[in-house]
Coordinates of C-alpha atoms and ligand atoms in Angstrom, one line a residue:
X85 CA -20.1 -11.9 20.1
X86 CA -17.5 -12.2 18.0
X87 CA -14.6 -9.1 17.6
X88 CA -15.5 -8.1 13.5
X89 CA -20.3 -7.9 15.7
X90 CA -18.6 -6.2 18.4
X91 CA -16.2 -3.5 17.7
X92 CA -17.8 -2.8 14.1
X93 CA -20.1 0.8 14.2
X94 CA -20.5 0.1 17.8
X95 CA -22.6 3.4 18.7
X96 CA -25.1 1.8 15.6
X97 CA -28.4 0.2 16.3
X98 CA -29.8 -3.3 16.9
X99 CA -31.3 -4.3 13.8
X100 CA -27.9 -3.0 11.8
X101 CA -25.7 -4.4 14.3
X102 CA -27.5 -7.8 13.0
X103 CA -27.1 -7.0 9.7
X104 CA -23.8 -6.5 10.2
X105 CA -23.2 -10.2 11.8
X106 CA -24.8 -11.4 9.0
X107 CA -22.3 -9.1 7.0
X108 CA -19.4 -10.6 8.7
X109 CA -16.0 -9.2 6.5
X110 CA -14.7 -12.6 4.7
X111 CA -11.5 -14.7 3.9
X112 CA -10.4 -13.8 0.2
X113 CA -8.3 -16.1 -1.7
X114 CA -6.7 -15.9 -4.9
X115 CA -5.4 -19.5 -6.9
X116 CA -3.6 -19.0 -9.8
X117 CA -5.2 -16.2 -11.2
X118 CA -3.6 -15.2 -15.2
X119 CA -5.2 -12.9 -16.9
X120 CA -4.5 -11.6 -21.1
X121 CA -5.0 -8.9 -22.7
X122 CA -4.4 -9.9 -26.2
X123 CA -0.6 -11.0 -26.3
X124 CA -0.1 -9.2 -22.6
X125 CA -0.2 -11.4 -19.8
X126 CA -1.4 -8.4 -17.3
X127 CA -1.3 -11.4 -13.9
X128 CA 1.3 -14.1 -14.4
X129 CA -0.7 -17.2 -11.9
X130 CA -0.9 -15.0 -8.3
X131 CA -2.4 -16.8 -5.7
X132 CA -2.7 -14.5 -2.1
X133 CA -4.5 -15.8 1.1
X134 CA -6.5 -12.6 2.8
X135 CA -7.4 -12.7 6.1
X136 CA -11.1 -11.5 7.3
X137 CA -10.9 -7.7 8.7
X138 CA -6.6 -7.3 7.8
X139 CA -6.6 -4.7 5.9
X140 CA -3.4 -5.6 2.8
X141 CA -2.0 -3.1 -0.3
X142 CA -0.9 -4.0 -3.0
X143 CA 1.9 -2.5 -3.6
X144 CA 4.1 -2.2 -7.3
X145 CA 4.6 0.2 -10.2
X146 CA 2.8 1.8 -12.7
X147 CA 1.5 -1.3 -15.1
X148 CA 2.3 -4.5 -12.6
X149 CA -1.0 -5.3 -12.5
X150 CA -2.6 -4.0 -9.6
X151 CA -6.2 -2.7 -10.8
X152 CA -6.2 -5.9 -13.6
X153 CA -6.1 -7.9 -10.2
X154 CA -8.4 -6.0 -8.0
X155 CA -10.9 -5.5 -10.7
X156 CA -11.0 -9.6 -10.8
X157 CA -11.8 -9.2 -7.5
X158 CA -14.5 -6.7 -7.3
X159 CA -16.3 -9.0 -10.4
X160 CA -15.1 -5.9 -12.8
X161 CA -13.0 -8.6 -15.0
X162 CA -12.8 -12.0 -15.2
X163 CA -9.1 -13.9 -14.8
X164 CA -8.5 -15.7 -18.0
X165 CA -7.1 -18.6 -15.3
X166 CA -7.5 -19.6 -12.0
X167 CA -10.2 -19.2 -9.2
X168 CA -10.7 -16.4 -6.1
X169 CA -12.6 -17.1 -3.4
X170 CA -14.9 -15.6 -0.8
X171 CA -15.1 -17.5 2.8
X172 CA -14.0 -20.9 0.4
X173 CA -16.4 -20.2 -2.5
X174 CA -16.5 -19.4 -5.7
X175 CA -17.4 -15.2 -6.5
X176 CA -16.2 -15.6 -10.1
X177 CA -19.8 -17.0 -11.3
X178 CA -21.2 -14.0 -8.8
X179 CA -22.4 -10.1 -10.6
X180 CA -20.2 -7.5 -8.3
X181 CA -23.9 -6.7 -6.4
X182 CA -23.6 -10.4 -5.7
X183 CA -20.0 -10.4 -4.1
X184 CA -21.2 -7.3 -2.1
X185 CA -18.2 -5.3 -2.5
X186 CA -17.1 -1.1 -2.1
X187 CA -15.4 0.2 -4.1
X188 CA -13.1 3.5 -4.0
X189 CA -11.6 4.8 -7.5
X190 CA -8.5 7.3 -7.6
X191 CA -11.9 9.9 -10.0
X192 CA -14.3 10.5 -7.5
X193 CA -17.3 9.1 -8.9
X194 CA -19.8 10.7 -6.9
X195 CA -22.5 11.5 -9.1
X196 CA -22.4 15.6 -9.2
X197 CA -26.8 16.2 -9.6
X198 CA -26.7 14.4 -5.4
X199 CA -25.9 15.5 -2.8
X200 CA -23.1 13.9 -0.6
X201 CA -26.3 12.1 1.3
X202 CA -27.6 11.1 -1.7
X203 CA -24.6 10.4 -2.5
X204 CA -23.7 8.0 0.3
X205 CA -27.4 6.6 0.4
X206 CA -27.3 5.7 -4.0
X207 CA -26.4 2.1 -3.2
X208 CA -29.5 0.9 -0.8
X209 CA -31.5 2.8 -3.0
X210 CA -30.8 1.4 -6.0
X211 CA -31.1 -1.6 -3.9
X212 CA -34.1 -4.6 -4.9
X213 CA -37.1 -3.6 -2.8
X214 CA -36.3 -6.9 -1.0
X215 CA -33.1 -5.8 0.4
X216 CA -33.7 -2.1 0.6
X217 CA -34.2 -0.2 3.5
X218 CA -37.0 2.0 4.4
X219 CA -36.1 5.8 3.1
X220 CA -35.6 6.8 6.7
X221 CA -33.5 4.1 7.4
X222 CA -31.4 5.1 4.7
X223 CA -30.9 8.7 5.7
X224 CA -30.5 7.6 8.9
X225 CA -27.5 5.5 8.4
X226 CA -26.4 7.7 5.4
X227 CA -26.4 10.4 8.2
X228 CA -24.4 8.0 10.4
X229 CA -21.6 7.1 8.0
X230 CA -21.0 10.5 7.5
X231 CA -20.1 11.2 10.7
X232 CA -18.1 7.8 10.7
X233 CA -16.2 10.2 7.7
X234 CA -16.0 13.3 9.9
X235 CA -18.7 14.7 7.1
X236 CA -21.5 15.8 9.4
X237 CA -23.2 19.1 8.3
X238 CA -21.9 18.4 4.5
X239 CA -25.2 16.8 3.7
X240 CA -26.4 19.0 1.5
X241 CA -23.5 20.6 0.3
X242 CA -23.0 19.2 -3.8
X243 CA -19.7 17.2 -4.7
X244 CA -18.5 20.6 -6.3
X245 CA -18.5 22.0 -2.9
X246 CA -16.4 20.1 -1.2
X247 CA -12.2 19.1 -1.2
X248 CA -10.9 16.5 -2.9
X249 CA -10.1 14.7 0.7
X250 CA -14.0 15.3 1.1
X251 CA -15.2 14.2 -1.8
X252 CA -13.0 11.1 -0.8
X253 CA -14.1 10.9 2.5
X254 CA -17.6 10.1 1.0
X255 CA -17.1 7.9 -1.9
X256 CA -15.9 6.5 1.3
X257 CA -19.0 6.3 3.5
X258 CA -20.9 5.5 -0.1
X259 CA -19.1 2.2 -0.2
X260 CA -19.8 1.9 3.4
X261 CA -22.9 2.5 3.2
X262 CA -24.0 -0.9 1.6
X263 CA -22.2 -2.9 4.0
X264 CA -19.7 -4.4 2.1
X265 CA -18.1 -8.0 2.4
X266 CA -14.8 -6.9 1.0
X267 CA -13.4 -3.4 1.2
X268 CA -11.7 -2.6 -3.1
X269 CA -9.6 1.2 -3.0
X270 CA -7.3 1.3 -6.0
X271 CA -4.6 4.3 -5.6
X272 CA -7.8 6.5 -3.5
X273 CA -4.8 9.4 -2.4
X274 CA -4.1 8.8 -5.8
X275 CA -5.6 12.9 -6.9
X276 CA -4.7 14.5 -4.0
X277 CA -2.1 16.3 -2.4
X278 CA 1.0 15.1 -0.4
X279 CA -0.5 16.2 3.2
X280 CA -4.0 15.6 2.4
X281 CA -2.7 11.7 1.2
X282 CA -0.5 11.3 4.7
X283 CA -4.0 12.9 6.9
X284 CA -6.3 10.1 5.5
X285 CA -3.8 7.6 5.7
X286 CA -4.5 7.9 8.9
X287 CA -8.0 8.3 8.5
X288 CA -8.3 4.7 6.6
X289 CA -6.1 3.0 9.2
X290 CA -8.7 4.2 11.8
X291 CA -12.0 3.8 10.2
X292 CA -10.7 0.0 9.4
X293 CA -9.8 -0.1 13.1
X294 CA -12.9 0.6 13.3
X295 CA -15.7 -1.2 11.0
X296 CA -12.7 -4.2 10.8
X297 CA -13.5 -5.1 6.6
X298 CA -11.6 -7.0 4.8
X299 CA -9.6 -4.5 3.0
X300 CA -7.1 -4.2 0.0
X301 CA -5.5 -1.7 -0.8
X302 CA -3.6 -0.5 -4.5
X303 CA -1.4 1.7 -4.2
X304 CA 2.4 2.8 -5.9
X305 CA 3.7 4.2 -3.1
X306 CA 5.6 2.4 -0.4
X307 CA 5.1 4.8 2.3
X308 CA 1.7 5.0 2.4
X309 CA 2.1 0.8 2.0
X310 CA 3.8 0.6 4.5
X311 CA 2.6 2.5 7.5
X312 CA -1.3 2.0 7.0
X313 CA -1.0 -1.7 6.2
X314 CA -1.2 -5.3 7.6
X315 CA 0.4 -7.1 5.2
X316 CA 2.0 -5.5 1.7
X317 CA 1.5 -7.0 -1.4
X318 CA 4.6 -6.4 -3.5
X319 CA 3.8 -6.2 -7.4
X320 CA 6.2 -6.6 -10.4
X321 CA 6.0 -7.2 -13.8
X322 CA 2.3 -9.5 -12.8
X323 CA 4.3 -11.3 -10.4
X324 CA 3.5 -10.9 -7.0
X325 CA 7.8 -10.8 -5.7
X326 CA 6.9 -10.3 -1.6
X327 CA 4.3 -10.8 1.2
X328 CA 4.8 -9.3 4.7
X329 CA 4.2 -7.6 6.7
X330 CA 5.4 -3.9 6.3
X331 CA 8.7 -5.0 8.9
X332 CA 9.2 -7.9 7.0
X333 CA 8.9 -6.3 3.6
X334 CA 11.7 -3.4 4.6
X335 CA 13.8 -5.4 6.5
X336 CA 14.4 -8.7 5.1
X337 CA 13.2 -7.6 1.0
X338 CA 13.8 -10.6 -0.8
X339 CA 15.1 -9.7 -4.5
X340 CA 17.1 -6.6 -5.8
X341 CA 13.9 -5.5 -7.2
X342 CA 11.4 -5.1 -3.2
X343 CA 14.7 -3.2 -2.0
X344 CA 14.5 -1.2 -4.4
X345 CA 11.5 -0.9 -4.9
X346 CA 11.0 -0.4 -1.5
X347 CA 12.7 2.4 0.1
X348 CA 16.1 4.2 -1.8
X349 CA 19.0 2.3 -2.1
X350 CA 22.9 2.8 -4.2
X351 CA 23.6 -0.6 -5.4
X352 CA 27.5 -1.3 -5.6
X353 CA 29.3 -5.1 -7.0
X354 CA 30.9 -7.0 -4.7
X355 CA 32.4 -10.4 -4.9
X356 CA 32.5 -13.1 -2.4
X357 CA 35.7 -15.4 -1.5
X358 CA 36.2 -17.8 0.3
X359 CA 33.0 -16.4 3.0
X360 CA 34.9 -12.7 2.4
X361 CA 33.0 -9.7 0.8
X362 CA 35.5 -8.1 -2.1
X363 CA 35.0 -4.6 -3.1
X364 CA 37.2 -5.2 -6.3
X365 CA 40.4 -5.3 -4.3
X366 CA 39.3 -4.6 -0.4
X367 CA 38.0 -6.9 1.3
X368 CA 34.7 -5.3 3.8
X369 CA 33.2 -5.3 7.1
X370 CA 30.2 -7.4 6.0
X371 CA 29.4 -12.0 7.1
X372 CA 29.4 -13.5 4.2
X373 CA 27.3 -15.8 5.6
X374 CA 25.9 -18.3 3.8
X375 CA 26.5 -16.5 0.6
X376 CA 28.6 -18.2 -1.9
X377 CA 31.3 -17.5 -3.9
X378 CA 31.1 -15.5 -7.1
X379 CA 29.7 -12.1 -7.5
X380 CA 27.2 -9.9 -5.6
X381 CA 25.3 -6.8 -5.2
X382 CA 24.9 -4.9 -2.7
X383 CA 22.3 -2.4 -1.3
X384 CA 23.2 0.2 0.8
X385 CA 20.4 2.8 2.4
X386 CA 21.6 6.2 2.7
X387 CA 20.3 6.2 6.2
X388 CA 21.5 3.0 7.7
X389 CA 25.3 3.4 6.9
X390 CA 27.8 4.9 9.2
X391 CA 30.2 7.7 8.2
X392 CA 34.2 7.7 9.7
X393 CA 37.5 9.7 8.4
X394 CA 38.7 6.1 8.3
X395 CA 38.2 2.5 8.2
X396 CA 40.7 -0.3 7.2
X397 CA 37.4 -2.2 5.6
X398 CA 35.0 0.2 5.3
X399 CA 34.2 1.1 1.7
X400 CA 36.2 4.2 0.7
X401 CA 34.8 7.5 -1.0
X402 CA 35.3 11.1 -1.9
X403 CA 32.6 13.5 -0.8
X404 CA 31.7 14.8 -4.3
X405 CA 27.7 16.9 -3.8
X406 CA 26.4 17.9 -0.7
X407 CA 22.8 18.6 -0.3
X408 CA 19.5 19.6 2.4
X409 CA 17.5 16.6 1.9
X410 CA 14.1 17.5 4.7
X411 CA 16.0 17.2 8.0
X412 CA 19.0 16.3 6.7
X413 CA 22.0 16.8 4.8
X414 CA 23.0 14.0 1.8
X415 CA 26.0 13.6 0.5
X416 CA 27.0 12.1 -2.4
X417 CA 30.1 9.7 -2.5
X418 CA 32.7 8.3 -5.6
X419 CA 33.6 5.0 -4.8
X420 CA 36.6 3.0 -6.6
X421 CA 37.8 6.3 -8.6
X422 CA 34.2 7.1 -9.8
X423 CA 33.2 3.8 -11.2
X424 CA 30.2 3.9 -8.7
X425 CA 28.6 5.9 -6.4
X426 CA 26.7 6.0 -3.6
X427 CA 24.6 8.5 -1.6
X428 CA 24.5 8.6 2.1
X429 CA 22.9 10.8 4.7
X430 CA 23.5 12.1 8.1
X431 CA 21.9 14.7 10.6
X432 CA 21.6 18.0 9.2
X433 CA 24.4 18.8 12.0
X434 CA 26.6 17.8 9.8
X435 CA 27.3 20.8 7.8
X436 CA 30.8 19.0 5.3
X437 CA 33.0 16.0 5.9
X438 CA 36.5 15.6 4.9
X439 CA 37.0 14.9 1.2
X440 CA 38.0 10.9 1.7
X441 CA 35.6 9.0 4.1
X442 CA 35.1 5.6 4.7
X443 CA 31.4 4.3 4.5
X444 CA 30.4 1.4 7.0
X445 CA 26.7 -0.4 6.3
X446 CA 25.2 -0.5 9.3
X447 CA 22.2 -2.3 7.1
X448 CA 23.0 -3.9 4.3
X449 CA 21.5 -7.2 1.5
X450 CA 23.7 -9.0 -0.6
X451 CA 21.9 -10.4 -3.6
X452 CA 23.3 -12.9 -5.8
Ligands
ADP230 P1 -0.8 -1.3 -12.1 O1 -3.0 -0.8 -12.3 O2 -0.3 -1.9 -11.5 O3 -0.5 0.6 -13.3 P2 -2.5 -2.9 -14.5 O4 -3.0 -3.8 -13.9 O5 -3.5 -1.3 -14.8 O6 -1.6 -2.1 -13.5 O7 -2.0 -2.9 -15.9 C1 -1.7 -3.7 -16.1 C2 -0.8 -4.1 -17.4 O8 -2.1 -4.5 -18.3 C3 0.0 -3.1 -17.8 O9 0.6 -4.3 -19.2 C4 -1.8 -2.5 -18.5 O10 -1.5 -2.3 -19.8 C5 -2.3 -3.8 -19.0 N1 -3.7 -4.2 -19.4 C6 -4.0 -3.7 -18.5 N2 -6.3 -2.8 -18.5 C7 -5.5 -3.9 -20.0 C8 -6.4 -3.7 -20.9 N3 -8.2 -3.9 -20.8 N4 -6.1 -3.5 -22.5 C9 -5.3 -4.1 -22.4 N5 -3.6 -4.1 -22.0 C10 -4.3 -4.0 -20.4
MG231 MG1 -3.4 1.1 -11.4

């Protein structure tokens, strides 16, 4: 038995396990996909390999092309050029139904006149007779999925009698009921409040680990992407900026865009001369490594710095404001006679700093 069959729905009956083996998660290959709407290019030649069973996040700001790419994968839209392959076979010639993808969108899109149970079984009931399970089988499977999404006991309710988080879990169960080859999720937690979002994030990761679907998750929330995904695809203006594990994306952002999108940052203009990094006329204690001589931008994160009272090769700053920030404090510093500003984050116990300090970056990137 392969890993997929042995980990997926291990509580299901023999007949269903057989179905699951047939409906293995697929590799999804996106080759040079472009999509234009009139003169707007939503995607410019995007290429991406998504491995079977992987949970991948498409992360980018609003308008970066995430939904367009997801709709193309689903078969709800066609690219202007390029190819989409499922397990090496052309998928663009297939309809949404033929691709057998599970879809969950931000708006719950549950059928209001159907109970929870009827909603979950919908995709199976509308199948052509030859592929449609019996009524009792549909019910059994729907109840099992409701157990999986932790909604047992609510099967007779209608969507209006559920919370937002519960409705989204019904939408998941409905998407899973058809035993999709790929699960496509477009900002599924976008309409929920922060606490519910965080809970559902962990919940989704657990469900994914138990069912092993190839899953593409669209979000504009970097925290959500980094916490949830095996790999993150950062999109900007219809192009892929970077693909990597959450650690690679966070620790080695390959462009100023990725650095600033993935977390908070401050930027200072610097100069590299003879293997030395300079801020105005002061040398900084940062190895220039492979940087070439010339101007650059130094990117810092508020929590990745040390602050000391004095350091010969530190970034000297004047403290202008102090704010509470969750369990820590944020200090805003004026650099270079107020021409630049940076933010640093220190433990809550640091109630105040001397007005004049030196900042030593622990982690940083210089882009040229
Ligand atoms: P995201 O999901 O990342 O917010 P979208 O994929 O929805 O971004 O949109 C990418 C770009 O394509 C945007 O500039 C958007 O305005 C444009 N776009 C998307 N769908 C259409 C459409 N049906 N007609 C015209 N422009 C569209
Ligand atoms: Mg979108």
